[in-house]
Amino acid sequence: IDGRGAYGFNWWRNGLKPDGKRKLPAAPEGMFWASGHNNNKCFVIPEWDMVIVRLGLDGKAKDEVWNGFLAKVGAAILDPQAANGGRQPAGSSSSSRCLPLDRELRQER
């Protein structure tokens, strides 16, 4: 694996790879993450003032699944009502959202 621009010091970065693309284009450039056994992830997203931790025992999801999940998180941050079908989320505060990542990961298996 050629990790230039995307991997270093045991952390993945969302920088430009040698092919000029990002590993997860839906996420900000400054995002970095740890990726562990059994699909465990720790995403650190300074641009969104957010850390997302996912613990699981279900193997490995493809980058497209993670990219789709991060696209939904970004949409919820930028426009919470649009991300919820035009409705204000029940009991919503801008920091209390739960997206259905586990359902998407289970479908990936």
Short mmCIF file of C-alpha atoms in Angstrom, two decimals:
data_model
loop_
_atom_site.label_atom_id
_atom_site.label_comp_id
_atom_site.label_asym_id
_atom_site.label_seq_id
_atom_site.Cartn_x
_atom_site.Cartn_y
_atom_site.Cartn_z
CA ILE A 1 0.00 0.00 0.00
CA ASP A 2 1.35 3.40 -0.94
CA GLY A 3 0.47 5.54 2.08
CA ARG A 4 1.95 8.83 0.91
CA GLY A 5 -0.40 11.64 1.91
CA ALA A 6 -2.76 9.24 3.66
CA TYR A 7 -0.88 7.24 6.31
CA GLY A 8 1.77 7.94 8.90
CA PHE A 9 2.71 7.20 12.49
CA ASN A 10 -0.09 4.59 12.75
CA TRP A 11 -2.77 7.13 11.85
CA TRP A 12 -4.66 7.58 8.60
CA ARG A 13 -4.96 11.11 7.23
CA ASN A 14 -7.44 12.44 4.73
CA GLY A 15 -4.70 14.10 2.70
CA LEU A 16 -4.20 13.70 -1.02
CA LYS A 17 -2.95 10.29 -2.10
CA PRO A 18 -0.47 9.95 -4.99
CA ASP A 19 -3.44 9.65 -7.38
CA GLY A 20 -4.67 13.12 -6.27
CA LYS A 21 -7.76 11.78 -4.47
CA ARG A 22 -8.71 11.59 -0.81
CA LYS A 23 -9.45 8.27 0.87
CA LEU A 24 -12.74 9.67 2.27
CA PRO A 25 -13.73 12.65 0.09
CA ALA A 26 -16.93 13.44 2.04
CA ALA A 27 -14.85 14.29 5.12
CA PRO A 28 -12.74 17.41 5.65
CA GLU A 29 -9.11 17.38 4.63
CA GLY A 30 -7.93 17.78 8.23
CA MET A 31 -9.60 14.60 9.47
CA PHE A 32 -7.41 11.78 10.75
CA TRP A 33 -8.28 8.39 12.22
CA ALA A 34 -7.13 5.18 13.79
CA SER A 35 -8.40 1.97 12.25
CA GLY A 36 -8.29 -1.22 14.27
CA HIS A 37 -9.16 -4.89 14.16
CA ASN A 38 -12.82 -5.84 13.65
CA ASN A 39 -13.83 -2.50 12.16
CA ASN A 40 -13.00 -0.37 15.21
CA LYS A 41 -12.48 3.27 14.23
CA CYS A 42 -11.65 6.55 15.92
CA PHE A 43 -12.22 9.54 13.62
CA VAL A 44 -10.89 12.93 14.75
CA ILE A 45 -12.44 15.78 12.77
CA PRO A 46 -11.08 19.16 13.93
CA GLU A 47 -13.09 21.12 11.33
CA TRP A 48 -16.31 19.78 12.83
CA ASP A 49 -15.05 19.91 16.45
CA MET A 50 -15.89 16.22 16.66
CA VAL A 51 -14.55 12.79 17.55
CA ILE A 52 -16.45 9.70 16.37
CA VAL A 53 -15.63 6.32 17.90
CA ARG A 54 -17.04 3.11 16.49
CA LEU A 55 -16.46 -0.23 18.26
CA GLY A 56 -17.57 -3.42 16.58
CA LEU A 57 -16.94 -7.06 15.93
CA ASP A 58 -18.23 -7.28 12.39
CA GLY A 59 -15.14 -7.38 10.22
CA LYS A 60 -14.32 -4.70 7.70
CA ALA A 61 -16.55 -2.18 5.94
CA LYS A 62 -15.44 -0.70 2.64
CA ASP A 63 -14.32 2.92 2.39
CA GLU A 64 -17.55 3.72 0.50
CA VAL A 65 -19.60 2.86 3.60
CA TRP A 66 -17.52 5.12 5.83
CA ASN A 67 -17.55 7.88 3.22
CA GLY A 68 -21.36 7.69 3.02
CA PHE A 69 -21.65 7.83 6.80
CA LEU A 70 -19.34 10.85 7.01
CA ALA A 71 -21.32 12.56 4.23
CA LYS A 72 -24.46 12.16 6.38
CA VAL A 73 -22.68 13.55 9.44
CA GLY A 74 -21.47 16.53 7.42
CA ALA A 75 -24.97 17.14 6.05
CA ALA A 76 -26.44 17.00 9.57
CA ILE A 77 -23.92 19.58 10.75
CA LEU A 78 -24.42 21.93 7.82
CA ASP A 79 -28.23 21.62 7.61
CA PRO A 80 -29.83 19.55 10.40
CA GLN A 81 -33.38 19.91 9.08
CA ALA A 82 -32.47 18.76 5.56
CA ALA A 83 -30.61 15.77 6.99
CA ASN A 84 -33.80 14.82 8.88
CA GLY A 85 -36.19 15.01 5.92
CA GLY A 86 -37.06 18.65 6.55
CA ARG A 87 -38.19 18.00 10.12
CA GLN A 88 -36.60 19.42 13.22
CA PRO A 89 -35.12 16.40 15.03
CA ALA A 90 -37.08 15.47 18.16
CA GLY A 91 -35.46 16.80 21.32
CA SER A 92 -32.78 18.17 19.11
CA SER A 93 -29.78 20.09 20.06
CA SER A 94 -27.16 20.46 17.37
CA SER A 95 -24.86 18.08 19.24
CA SER A 96 -27.24 15.14 19.79
CA ARG A 97 -27.55 13.18 16.57
CA CYS A 98 -27.40 9.44 16.05
CA LEU A 99 -26.94 8.20 12.51
CA PRO A 100 -27.67 4.61 11.43
CA LEU A 101 -24.09 3.54 10.72
CA ASP A 102 -24.43 0.11 12.31
CA ARG A 103 -27.32 -0.79 9.99
CA GLU A 104 -25.22 0.15 6.94
CA LEU A 105 -22.24 -1.81 8.25
CA ARG A 106 -24.38 -4.91 8.84
CA GLN A 107 -25.65 -4.70 5.24
CA GLU A 108 -22.06 -4.53 4.00
CA ARG A 109 -21.22 -7.97 5.42
#
